[in-house]
Amino acid sequence: MRELSIEGAWVVEPQVFLDSRGSFHEWFKGDRFAAATGHGLGLAQANCSVSARGTLRGVHFADVPPGQAKYVKCVRGAVLDVVVDLRTGSPTFKRWEQVLLDDRDHRAVHIAEGLGHAFLALTEDATVVYLCSEGYAPAREHGIHPLDPDLAIEWPTHLTPLLSPKDSSAICLAEAEERGLLPSYAACTAWYARQRATLIPAQP
């Protein structure tokens, strides 16, 4: 696991074993996850989405606490995965990072609570699975328009983005901040500290 420039965002680069039958890799290891992040990943929900080429999903985030941490992987095709720091007061507020997730290198991304998440399908039937620390709760879920010029995410220009009605009508970052919808860095770091305090050390 390698931490990105945004605190709480990690990319996982597994070792893939290839032979004449196909391949094998471990895409999640609880002990390695805890050693890197300092806390475990509680599993409350597992999702799978299949997207046509050009589909753009996000930017999604949830109220903190409890937020919704995600562990994301593409099991078929390829997507451009984006993490956005939406935590007001964060030293990297509004910064975003992109990671290519595909069925060849088998990278995964961990997105901590309070961070925004989006992805663009680069292939037909791009299939993404993700583990979630909390279940879907509509009242706590929010979205920022993925094409908001204030975020200025550099999406590939050769694809015409296909957005859901919900994502296409999402508000801009400035409006979300004005309405007090964005999570605060202080609340998020306090939540992370609480998670670290409850991590049970592995037995020898």
mmCIF file with all atom_site columns, C-alpha atoms in Angstrom:
data_model
loop_
_atom_site.group_PDB
_atom_site.id
_atom_site.type_symbol
_atom_site.label_atom_id
_atom_site.label_alt_id
_atom_site.label_comp_id
_atom_site.label_asym_id
_atom_site.label_entity_id
_atom_site.label_seq_id
_atom_site.pdbx_PDB_ins_code
_atom_site.Cartn_x
_atom_site.Cartn_y
_atom_site.Cartn_z
_atom_site.occupancy
_atom_site.B_iso_or_equiv
_atom_site.pdbx_formal_charge
_atom_site.auth_seq_id
_atom_site.auth_comp_id
_atom_site.auth_asym_id
_atom_site.auth_atom_id
_atom_site.pdbx_PDB_model_num
ATOM 1   C CA . MET A 1 1   ? 0.000   0.000   0.000   1.00 0.00 ? 1   MET A CA 1
ATOM 2   C CA . ARG A 1 2   ? 1.255   3.447   -0.952  1.00 0.00 ? 2   ARG A CA 1
ATOM 3   C CA . GLU A 1 3   ? -0.264  6.660   0.382   1.00 0.00 ? 3   GLU A CA 1
ATOM 4   C CA . LEU A 1 4   ? -1.120  9.316   -2.172  1.00 0.00 ? 4   LEU A CA 1
ATOM 5   C CA . SER A 1 5   ? -0.516  13.039  -1.650  1.00 0.00 ? 5   SER A CA 1
ATOM 6   C CA . ILE A 1 6   ? -3.970  13.335  -0.051  1.00 0.00 ? 6   ILE A CA 1
ATOM 7   C CA . GLU A 1 7   ? -4.053  12.097  3.544   1.00 0.00 ? 7   GLU A CA 1
ATOM 8   C CA . GLY A 1 8   ? -6.345  9.089   3.809   1.00 0.00 ? 8   GLY A CA 1
ATOM 9   C CA . ALA A 1 9   ? -6.032  8.068   0.141   1.00 0.00 ? 9   ALA A CA 1
ATOM 10  C CA . TRP A 1 10  ? -4.034  4.940   -0.660  1.00 0.00 ? 10  TRP A CA 1
ATOM 11  C CA . VAL A 1 11  ? -3.253  2.945   -3.783  1.00 0.00 ? 11  VAL A CA 1
ATOM 12  C CA . VAL A 1 12  ? -2.779  -0.803  -3.439  1.00 0.00 ? 12  VAL A CA 1
ATOM 13  C CA . GLU A 1 13  ? -0.390  -2.460  -5.905  1.00 0.00 ? 13  GLU A CA 1
ATOM 14  C CA . PRO A 1 14  ? -0.632  -6.242  -5.485  1.00 0.00 ? 14  PRO A CA 1
ATOM 15  C CA . GLN A 1 15  ? 1.728   -8.889  -6.716  1.00 0.00 ? 15  GLN A CA 1
ATOM 16  C CA . VAL A 1 16  ? -0.012  -10.756 -9.537  1.00 0.00 ? 16  VAL A CA 1
ATOM 17  C CA . PHE A 1 17  ? 0.955   -14.395 -10.122 1.00 0.00 ? 17  PHE A CA 1
ATOM 18  C CA . LEU A 1 18  ? 0.621   -15.507 -13.746 1.00 0.00 ? 18  LEU A CA 1
ATOM 19  C CA . ASP A 1 19  ? 0.765   -18.968 -15.242 1.00 0.00 ? 19  ASP A CA 1
ATOM 20  C CA . SER A 1 20  ? -0.775  -20.942 -18.103 1.00 0.00 ? 20  SER A CA 1
ATOM 21  C CA . ARG A 1 21  ? -4.110  -21.151 -16.263 1.00 0.00 ? 21  ARG A CA 1
ATOM 22  C CA . GLY A 1 22  ? -4.497  -17.406 -15.706 1.00 0.00 ? 22  GLY A CA 1
ATOM 23  C CA . SER A 1 23  ? -3.616  -15.257 -12.719 1.00 0.00 ? 23  SER A CA 1
ATOM 24  C CA . PHE A 1 24  ? -4.020  -14.923 -8.971  1.00 0.00 ? 24  PHE A CA 1
ATOM 25  C CA . HIS A 1 25  ? -3.613  -11.996 -6.589  1.00 0.00 ? 25  HIS A CA 1
ATOM 26  C CA . GLU A 1 26  ? -4.722  -10.907 -3.130  1.00 0.00 ? 26  GLU A CA 1
ATOM 27  C CA . TRP A 1 27  ? -6.707  -7.711  -3.551  1.00 0.00 ? 27  TRP A CA 1
ATOM 28  C CA . PHE A 1 28  ? -7.341  -7.094  0.148   1.00 0.00 ? 28  PHE A CA 1
ATOM 29  C CA . LYS A 1 29  ? -5.354  -8.156  3.222   1.00 0.00 ? 29  LYS A CA 1
ATOM 30  C CA . GLY A 1 30  ? -6.707  -6.967  6.566   1.00 0.00 ? 30  GLY A CA 1
ATOM 31  C CA . ASP A 1 31  ? -3.378  -7.103  8.390   1.00 0.00 ? 31  ASP A CA 1
ATOM 32  C CA . ARG A 1 32  ? -1.516  -5.172  5.681   1.00 0.00 ? 32  ARG A CA 1
ATOM 33  C CA . PHE A 1 33  ? -4.311  -2.647  5.481   1.00 0.00 ? 33  PHE A CA 1
ATOM 34  C CA . ALA A 1 34  ? -4.203  -2.056  9.233   1.00 0.00 ? 34  ALA A CA 1
ATOM 35  C CA . ALA A 1 35  ? -0.404  -1.856  9.274   1.00 0.00 ? 35  ALA A CA 1
ATOM 36  C CA . ALA A 1 36  ? -0.436  0.838   6.591   1.00 0.00 ? 36  ALA A CA 1
ATOM 37  C CA . THR A 1 37  ? -3.432  2.925   7.679   1.00 0.00 ? 37  THR A CA 1
ATOM 38  C CA . GLY A 1 38  ? -3.342  2.374   11.427  1.00 0.00 ? 38  GLY A CA 1
ATOM 39  C CA . HIS A 1 39  ? -6.907  1.061   11.557  1.00 0.00 ? 39  HIS A CA 1
ATOM 40  C CA . GLY A 1 40  ? -9.057  -1.718  10.187  1.00 0.00 ? 40  GLY A CA 1
ATOM 41  C CA . LEU A 1 41  ? -11.703 -1.582  7.466   1.00 0.00 ? 41  LEU A CA 1
ATOM 42  C CA . GLY A 1 42  ? -15.146 -2.422  8.756   1.00 0.00 ? 42  GLY A CA 1
ATOM 43  C CA . LEU A 1 43  ? -17.294 -4.013  6.052   1.00 0.00 ? 43  LEU A CA 1
ATOM 44  C CA . ALA A 1 44  ? -20.936 -2.957  6.036   1.00 0.00 ? 44  ALA A CA 1
ATOM 45  C CA . GLN A 1 45  ? -21.707 -3.162  2.313   1.00 0.00 ? 45  GLN A CA 1
ATOM 46  C CA . ALA A 1 46  ? -20.130 -4.427  -0.911  1.00 0.00 ? 46  ALA A CA 1
ATOM 47  C CA . ASN A 1 47  ? -21.119 -2.863  -4.250  1.00 0.00 ? 47  ASN A CA 1
ATOM 48  C CA . CYS A 1 48  ? -20.616 -3.748  -7.896  1.00 0.00 ? 48  CYS A CA 1
ATOM 49  C CA . SER A 1 49  ? -21.237 -1.377  -10.806 1.00 0.00 ? 49  SER A CA 1
ATOM 50  C CA . VAL A 1 50  ? -21.058 -2.061  -14.532 1.00 0.00 ? 50  VAL A CA 1
ATOM 51  C CA . SER A 1 51  ? -20.585 1.002   -16.737 1.00 0.00 ? 51  SER A CA 1
ATOM 52  C CA . ALA A 1 52  ? -20.668 1.788   -20.424 1.00 0.00 ? 52  ALA A CA 1
ATOM 53  C CA . ARG A 1 53  ? -17.594 3.472   -21.867 1.00 0.00 ? 53  ARG A CA 1
ATOM 54  C CA . GLY A 1 54  ? -17.650 7.169   -21.002 1.00 0.00 ? 54  GLY A CA 1
ATOM 55  C CA . THR A 1 55  ? -19.832 6.778   -17.906 1.00 0.00 ? 55  THR A CA 1
ATOM 56  C CA . LEU A 1 56  ? -18.771 9.259   -15.213 1.00 0.00 ? 56  LEU A CA 1
ATOM 57  C CA . ARG A 1 57  ? -19.878 8.515   -11.649 1.00 0.00 ? 57  ARG A CA 1
ATOM 58  C CA . GLY A 1 58  ? -19.375 10.958  -8.766  1.00 0.00 ? 58  GLY A CA 1
ATOM 59  C CA . VAL A 1 59  ? -18.062 13.022  -7.091  1.00 0.00 ? 59  VAL A CA 1
ATOM 60  C CA . HIS A 1 60  ? -19.720 11.339  -4.084  1.00 0.00 ? 60  HIS A CA 1
ATOM 61  C CA . PHE A 1 61  ? -19.118 11.759  -0.355  1.00 0.00 ? 61  PHE A CA 1
ATOM 62  C CA . ALA A 1 62  ? -20.954 11.267  2.957   1.00 0.00 ? 62  ALA A CA 1
ATOM 63  C CA . ASP A 1 63  ? -21.350 13.134  6.232   1.00 0.00 ? 63  ASP A CA 1
ATOM 64  C CA . VAL A 1 64  ? -18.634 12.539  8.842   1.00 0.00 ? 64  VAL A CA 1
ATOM 65  C CA . PRO A 1 65  ? -19.161 10.948  11.274  1.00 0.00 ? 65  PRO A CA 1
ATOM 66  C CA . PRO A 1 66  ? -19.525 8.200   10.309  1.00 0.00 ? 66  PRO A CA 1
ATOM 67  C CA . GLY A 1 67  ? -18.799 8.888   6.647   1.00 0.00 ? 67  GLY A CA 1
ATOM 68  C CA . GLN A 1 68  ? -18.206 6.019   4.277   1.00 0.00 ? 68  GLN A CA 1
ATOM 69  C CA . ALA A 1 69  ? -14.707 4.700   3.581   1.00 0.00 ? 69  ALA A CA 1
ATOM 70  C CA . LYS A 1 70  ? -14.316 2.776   0.318   1.00 0.00 ? 70  LYS A CA 1
ATOM 71  C CA . TYR A 1 71  ? -11.893 0.195   -1.024  1.00 0.00 ? 71  TYR A CA 1
ATOM 72  C CA . VAL A 1 72  ? -12.268 0.197   -4.810  1.00 0.00 ? 72  VAL A CA 1
ATOM 73  C CA . LYS A 1 73  ? -11.113 -2.174  -7.539  1.00 0.00 ? 73  LYS A CA 1
ATOM 74  C CA . CYS A 1 74  ? -11.858 -2.677  -11.239 1.00 0.00 ? 74  CYS A CA 1
ATOM 75  C CA . VAL A 1 75  ? -12.333 -6.364  -12.055 1.00 0.00 ? 75  VAL A CA 1
ATOM 76  C CA . ARG A 1 76  ? -13.170 -5.961  -15.749 1.00 0.00 ? 76  ARG A CA 1
ATOM 77  C CA . GLY A 1 77  ? -11.970 -3.350  -18.220 1.00 0.00 ? 77  GLY A CA 1
ATOM 78  C CA . ALA A 1 78  ? -10.518 -0.056  -17.011 1.00 0.00 ? 78  ALA A CA 1
ATOM 79  C CA . VAL A 1 79  ? -11.594 3.078   -15.186 1.00 0.00 ? 79  VAL A CA 1
ATOM 80  C CA . LEU A 1 80  ? -9.889  6.328   -14.263 1.00 0.00 ? 80  LEU A CA 1
ATOM 81  C CA . ASP A 1 81  ? -10.457 6.584   -10.522 1.00 0.00 ? 81  ASP A CA 1
ATOM 82  C CA . VAL A 1 82  ? -10.340 10.005  -8.839  1.00 0.00 ? 82  VAL A CA 1
ATOM 83  C CA . VAL A 1 83  ? -10.019 10.936  -5.163  1.00 0.00 ? 83  VAL A CA 1
ATOM 84  C CA . VAL A 1 84  ? -10.847 14.531  -4.162  1.00 0.00 ? 84  VAL A CA 1
ATOM 85  C CA . ASP A 1 85  ? -10.108 16.174  -0.821  1.00 0.00 ? 85  ASP A CA 1
ATOM 86  C CA . LEU A 1 86  ? -13.402 17.806  0.175   1.00 0.00 ? 86  LEU A CA 1
ATOM 87  C CA . ARG A 1 87  ? -12.457 18.351  3.836   1.00 0.00 ? 87  ARG A CA 1
ATOM 88  C CA . THR A 1 88  ? -12.616 22.045  4.692   1.00 0.00 ? 88  THR A CA 1
ATOM 89  C CA . GLY A 1 89  ? -9.512  23.120  6.573   1.00 0.00 ? 89  GLY A CA 1
ATOM 90  C CA . SER A 1 90  ? -7.416  20.313  5.099   1.00 0.00 ? 90  SER A CA 1
ATOM 91  C CA . PRO A 1 91  ? -3.938  21.290  3.859   1.00 0.00 ? 91  PRO A CA 1
ATOM 92  C CA . THR A 1 92  ? -4.848  19.574  0.567   1.00 0.00 ? 92  THR A CA 1
ATOM 93  C CA . PHE A 1 93  ? -8.421  20.905  0.296   1.00 0.00 ? 93  PHE A CA 1
ATOM 94  C CA . LYS A 1 94  ? -9.663  20.708  -3.325  1.00 0.00 ? 94  LYS A CA 1
ATOM 95  C CA . ARG A 1 95  ? -6.659  18.627  -4.428  1.00 0.00 ? 95  ARG A CA 1
ATOM 96  C CA . TRP A 1 96  ? -7.438  15.558  -6.522  1.00 0.00 ? 96  TRP A CA 1
ATOM 97  C CA . GLU A 1 97  ? -5.492  12.523  -7.669  1.00 0.00 ? 97  GLU A CA 1
ATOM 98  C CA . GLN A 1 98  ? -6.128  10.020  -10.436 1.00 0.00 ? 98  GLN A CA 1
ATOM 99  C CA . VAL A 1 99  ? -5.306  6.306   -10.451 1.00 0.00 ? 99  VAL A CA 1
ATOM 100 C CA . LEU A 1 100 ? -5.828  3.942   -13.365 1.00 0.00 ? 100 LEU A CA 1
ATOM 101 C CA . LEU A 1 101 ? -7.668  0.839   -12.188 1.00 0.00 ? 101 LEU A CA 1
ATOM 102 C CA . ASP A 1 102 ? -7.874  -2.074  -14.605 1.00 0.00 ? 102 ASP A CA 1
ATOM 103 C CA . ASP A 1 103 ? -8.014  -5.849  -14.906 1.00 0.00 ? 103 ASP A CA 1
ATOM 104 C CA . ARG A 1 104 ? -4.341  -6.077  -15.847 1.00 0.00 ? 104 ARG A CA 1
ATOM 105 C CA . ASP A 1 105 ? -2.348  -4.469  -13.011 1.00 0.00 ? 105 ASP A CA 1
ATOM 106 C CA . HIS A 1 106 ? -5.178  -5.002  -10.496 1.00 0.00 ? 106 HIS A CA 1
ATOM 107 C CA . ARG A 1 107 ? -4.539  -1.875  -8.439  1.00 0.00 ? 107 ARG A CA 1
ATOM 108 C CA . ALA A 1 108 ? -7.065  -0.885  -5.789  1.00 0.00 ? 108 ALA A CA 1
ATOM 109 C CA . VAL A 1 109 ? -7.709  2.442   -4.073  1.00 0.00 ? 109 VAL A CA 1
ATOM 110 C CA . HIS A 1 110 ? -8.683  3.116   -0.474  1.00 0.00 ? 110 HIS A CA 1
ATOM 111 C CA . ILE A 1 111 ? -10.626 6.327   0.141   1.00 0.00 ? 111 ILE A CA 1
ATOM 112 C CA . ALA A 1 112 ? -11.016 7.435   3.761   1.00 0.00 ? 112 ALA A CA 1
ATOM 113 C CA . GLU A 1 113 ? -14.131 9.044   5.198   1.00 0.00 ? 113 GLU A CA 1
ATOM 114 C CA . GLY A 1 114 ? -14.589 12.663  4.125   1.00 0.00 ? 114 GLY A CA 1
ATOM 115 C CA . LEU A 1 115 ? -12.880 12.289  0.758   1.00 0.00 ? 115 LEU A CA 1
ATOM 116 C CA . GLY A 1 116 ? -14.801 12.538  -2.502  1.00 0.00 ? 116 GLY A CA 1
ATOM 117 C CA . HIS A 1 117 ? -14.770 9.716   -5.039  1.00 0.00 ? 117 HIS A CA 1
ATOM 118 C CA . ALA A 1 118 ? -15.487 9.523   -8.765  1.00 0.00 ? 118 ALA A CA 1
ATOM 119 C CA . PHE A 1 119 ? -14.512 7.391   -11.732 1.00 0.00 ? 119 PHE A CA 1
ATOM 120 C CA . LEU A 1 120 ? -14.756 7.426   -15.514 1.00 0.00 ? 120 LEU A CA 1
ATOM 121 C CA . ALA A 1 121 ? -15.249 4.180   -17.445 1.00 0.00 ? 121 ALA A CA 1
ATOM 122 C CA . LEU A 1 122 ? -12.576 3.873   -20.137 1.00 0.00 ? 122 LEU A CA 1
ATOM 123 C CA . THR A 1 123 ? -13.930 0.623   -21.616 1.00 0.00 ? 123 THR A CA 1
ATOM 124 C CA . GLU A 1 124 ? -17.294 -0.962  -22.282 1.00 0.00 ? 124 GLU A CA 1
ATOM 125 C CA . ASP A 1 125 ? -18.776 -2.910  -19.379 1.00 0.00 ? 125 ASP A CA 1
ATOM 126 C CA . ALA A 1 126 ? -16.160 -1.574  -16.978 1.00 0.00 ? 126 ALA A CA 1
ATOM 127 C CA . THR A 1 127 ? -16.914 -3.434  -13.759 1.00 0.00 ? 127 THR A CA 1
ATOM 128 C CA . VAL A 1 128 ? -15.996 -1.906  -10.417 1.00 0.00 ? 128 VAL A CA 1
ATOM 129 C CA . VAL A 1 129 ? -16.389 -3.517  -7.001  1.00 0.00 ? 129 VAL A CA 1
ATOM 130 C CA . TYR A 1 130 ? -15.971 -1.682  -3.750  1.00 0.00 ? 130 TYR A CA 1
ATOM 131 C CA . LEU A 1 131 ? -16.080 -2.461  -0.065  1.00 0.00 ? 131 LEU A CA 1
ATOM 132 C CA . CYS A 1 132 ? -17.800 0.142   2.107   1.00 0.00 ? 132 CYS A CA 1
ATOM 133 C CA . SER A 1 133 ? -17.352 0.810   5.820   1.00 0.00 ? 133 SER A CA 1
ATOM 134 C CA . GLU A 1 134 ? -20.970 2.004   6.146   1.00 0.00 ? 134 GLU A CA 1
ATOM 135 C CA . GLY A 1 135 ? -24.161 1.150   4.310   1.00 0.00 ? 135 GLY A CA 1
ATOM 136 C CA . TYR A 1 136 ? -25.870 3.499   1.882   1.00 0.00 ? 136 TYR A CA 1
ATOM 137 C CA . ALA A 1 137 ? -27.813 6.203   3.747   1.00 0.00 ? 137 ALA A CA 1
ATOM 138 C CA . PRO A 1 138 ? -29.453 8.692   1.338   1.00 0.00 ? 138 PRO A CA 1
ATOM 139 C CA . ALA A 1 139 ? -29.881 11.389  3.983   1.00 0.00 ? 139 ALA A CA 1
ATOM 140 C CA . ARG A 1 140 ? -26.105 11.460  4.590   1.00 0.00 ? 140 ARG A CA 1
ATOM 141 C CA . GLU A 1 141 ? -24.984 11.143  0.956   1.00 0.00 ? 141 GLU A CA 1
ATOM 142 C CA . HIS A 1 142 ? -23.979 14.142  -1.179  1.00 0.00 ? 142 HIS A CA 1
ATOM 143 C CA . GLY A 1 143 ? -22.469 14.892  -4.554  1.00 0.00 ? 143 GLY A CA 1
ATOM 144 C CA . ILE A 1 144 ? -20.356 17.530  -6.274  1.00 0.00 ? 144 ILE A CA 1
ATOM 145 C CA . HIS A 1 145 ? -20.595 17.965  -10.037 1.00 0.00 ? 145 HIS A CA 1
ATOM 146 C CA . PRO A 1 146 ? -17.598 16.114  -11.520 1.00 0.00 ? 146 PRO A CA 1
ATOM 147 C CA . LEU A 1 147 ? -17.119 18.795  -14.195 1.00 0.00 ? 147 LEU A CA 1
ATOM 148 C CA . ASP A 1 148 ? -17.056 21.683  -11.703 1.00 0.00 ? 148 ASP A CA 1
ATOM 149 C CA . PRO A 1 149 ? -14.370 24.093  -13.013 1.00 0.00 ? 149 PRO A CA 1
ATOM 150 C CA . ASP A 1 150 ? -13.409 24.920  -9.419  1.00 0.00 ? 150 ASP A CA 1
ATOM 151 C CA . LEU A 1 151 ? -12.182 21.344  -9.032  1.00 0.00 ? 151 LEU A CA 1
ATOM 152 C CA . ALA A 1 152 ? -10.757 21.293  -12.571 1.00 0.00 ? 152 ALA A CA 1
ATOM 153 C CA . ILE A 1 153 ? -10.387 17.520  -12.674 1.00 0.00 ? 153 ILE A CA 1
ATOM 154 C CA . GLU A 1 154 ? -8.533  16.566  -15.855 1.00 0.00 ? 154 GLU A CA 1
ATOM 155 C CA . TRP A 1 155 ? -10.866 14.009  -17.384 1.00 0.00 ? 155 TRP A CA 1
ATOM 156 C CA . PRO A 1 156 ? -9.848  12.497  -20.758 1.00 0.00 ? 156 PRO A CA 1
ATOM 157 C CA . THR A 1 157 ? -11.013 14.750  -23.572 1.00 0.00 ? 157 THR A CA 1
ATOM 158 C CA . HIS A 1 158 ? -11.618 11.945  -26.091 1.00 0.00 ? 158 HIS A CA 1
ATOM 159 C CA . LEU A 1 159 ? -14.683 10.699  -24.205 1.00 0.00 ? 159 LEU A CA 1
ATOM 160 C CA . THR A 1 160 ? -18.044 12.431  -23.871 1.00 0.00 ? 160 THR A CA 1
ATOM 161 C CA . PRO A 1 161 ? -19.039 12.028  -20.205 1.00 0.00 ? 161 PRO A CA 1
ATOM 162 C CA . LEU A 1 162 ? -22.283 10.156  -19.560 1.00 0.00 ? 162 LEU A CA 1
ATOM 163 C CA . LEU A 1 163 ? -23.765 11.228  -16.221 1.00 0.00 ? 163 LEU A CA 1
ATOM 164 C CA . SER A 1 164 ? -26.804 10.050  -14.292 1.00 0.00 ? 164 SER A CA 1
ATOM 165 C CA . PRO A 1 165 ? -29.577 12.622  -13.762 1.00 0.00 ? 165 PRO A CA 1
ATOM 166 C CA . LYS A 1 166 ? -28.509 12.835  -10.102 1.00 0.00 ? 166 LYS A CA 1
ATOM 167 C CA . ASP A 1 167 ? -24.854 13.512  -10.908 1.00 0.00 ? 167 ASP A CA 1
ATOM 168 C CA . SER A 1 168 ? -25.634 15.911  -13.745 1.00 0.00 ? 168 SER A CA 1
ATOM 169 C CA . SER A 1 169 ? -27.741 18.028  -11.369 1.00 0.00 ? 169 SER A CA 1
ATOM 170 C CA . ALA A 1 170 ? -25.217 17.947  -8.513  1.00 0.00 ? 170 ALA A CA 1
ATOM 171 C CA . ILE A 1 171 ? -24.149 21.276  -7.044  1.00 0.00 ? 171 ILE A CA 1
ATOM 172 C CA . CYS A 1 172 ? -20.721 22.854  -7.388  1.00 0.00 ? 172 CYS A CA 1
ATOM 173 C CA . LEU A 1 173 ? -18.069 22.776  -4.678  1.00 0.00 ? 173 LEU A CA 1
ATOM 174 C CA . ALA A 1 174 ? -18.537 26.436  -3.731  1.00 0.00 ? 174 ALA A CA 1
ATOM 175 C CA . GLU A 1 175 ? -22.265 25.950  -3.136  1.00 0.00 ? 175 GLU A CA 1
ATOM 176 C CA . ALA A 1 176 ? -21.679 22.805  -1.085  1.00 0.00 ? 176 ALA A CA 1
ATOM 177 C CA . GLU A 1 177 ? -19.190 24.694  1.078   1.00 0.00 ? 177 GLU A CA 1
ATOM 178 C CA . GLU A 1 178 ? -21.549 27.663  1.440   1.00 0.00 ? 178 GLU A CA 1
ATOM 179 C CA . ARG A 1 179 ? -24.377 25.350  2.518   1.00 0.00 ? 179 ARG A CA 1
ATOM 180 C CA . GLY A 1 180 ? -22.151 23.626  5.082   1.00 0.00 ? 180 GLY A CA 1
ATOM 181 C CA . LEU A 1 181 ? -22.362 20.225  3.402   1.00 0.00 ? 181 LEU A CA 1
ATOM 182 C CA . LEU A 1 182 ? -18.636 19.539  3.211   1.00 0.00 ? 182 LEU A CA 1
ATOM 183 C CA . PRO A 1 183 ? -16.988 17.545  5.997   1.00 0.00 ? 183 PRO A CA 1
ATOM 184 C CA . SER A 1 184 ? -14.425 19.369  8.105   1.00 0.00 ? 184 SER A CA 1
ATOM 185 C CA . TYR A 1 185 ? -10.832 18.229  8.365   1.00 0.00 ? 185 TYR A CA 1
ATOM 186 C CA . ALA A 1 186 ? -11.078 18.464  12.164  1.00 0.00 ? 186 ALA A CA 1
ATOM 187 C CA . ALA A 1 187 ? -14.092 16.146  12.281  1.00 0.00 ? 187 ALA A CA 1
ATOM 188 C CA . CYS A 1 188 ? -12.429 13.685  9.924   1.00 0.00 ? 188 CYS A CA 1
ATOM 189 C CA . THR A 1 189 ? -9.115  13.544  11.781  1.00 0.00 ? 189 THR A CA 1
ATOM 190 C CA . ALA A 1 190 ? -10.988 13.044  15.051  1.00 0.00 ? 190 ALA A CA 1
ATOM 191 C CA . TRP A 1 191 ? -12.877 10.158  13.437  1.00 0.00 ? 191 TRP A CA 1
ATOM 192 C CA . TYR A 1 192 ? -9.629  8.634   12.130  1.00 0.00 ? 192 TYR A CA 1
ATOM 193 C CA . ALA A 1 193 ? -8.102  8.879   15.613  1.00 0.00 ? 193 ALA A CA 1
ATOM 194 C CA . ARG A 1 194 ? -11.119 7.124   17.074  1.00 0.00 ? 194 ARG A CA 1
ATOM 195 C CA . GLN A 1 195 ? -10.688 4.301   14.572  1.00 0.00 ? 195 GLN A CA 1
ATOM 196 C CA . ARG A 1 196 ? -6.989  3.944   15.394  1.00 0.00 ? 196 ARG A CA 1
ATOM 197 C CA . ALA A 1 197 ? -7.794  3.774   19.092  1.00 0.00 ? 197 ALA A CA 1
ATOM 198 C CA . THR A 1 198 ? -10.137 0.831   18.549  1.00 0.00 ? 198 THR A CA 1
ATOM 199 C CA . LEU A 1 199 ? -7.697  -1.211  16.476  1.00 0.00 ? 199 LEU A CA 1
ATOM 200 C CA . ILE A 1 200 ? -6.929  -4.427  18.322  1.00 0.00 ? 200 ILE A CA 1
ATOM 201 C CA . PRO A 1 201 ? -3.222  -5.385  17.958  1.00 0.00 ? 201 PRO A CA 1
ATOM 202 C CA . ALA A 1 202 ? -2.562  -8.699  16.263  1.00 0.00 ? 202 ALA A CA 1
ATOM 203 C CA . GLN A 1 203 ? -1.668  -11.545 18.611  1.00 0.00 ? 203 GLN A CA 1
ATOM 204 C CA . PRO A 1 204 ? 1.870   -12.973 18.306  1.00 0.00 ? 204 PRO A CA 1
#
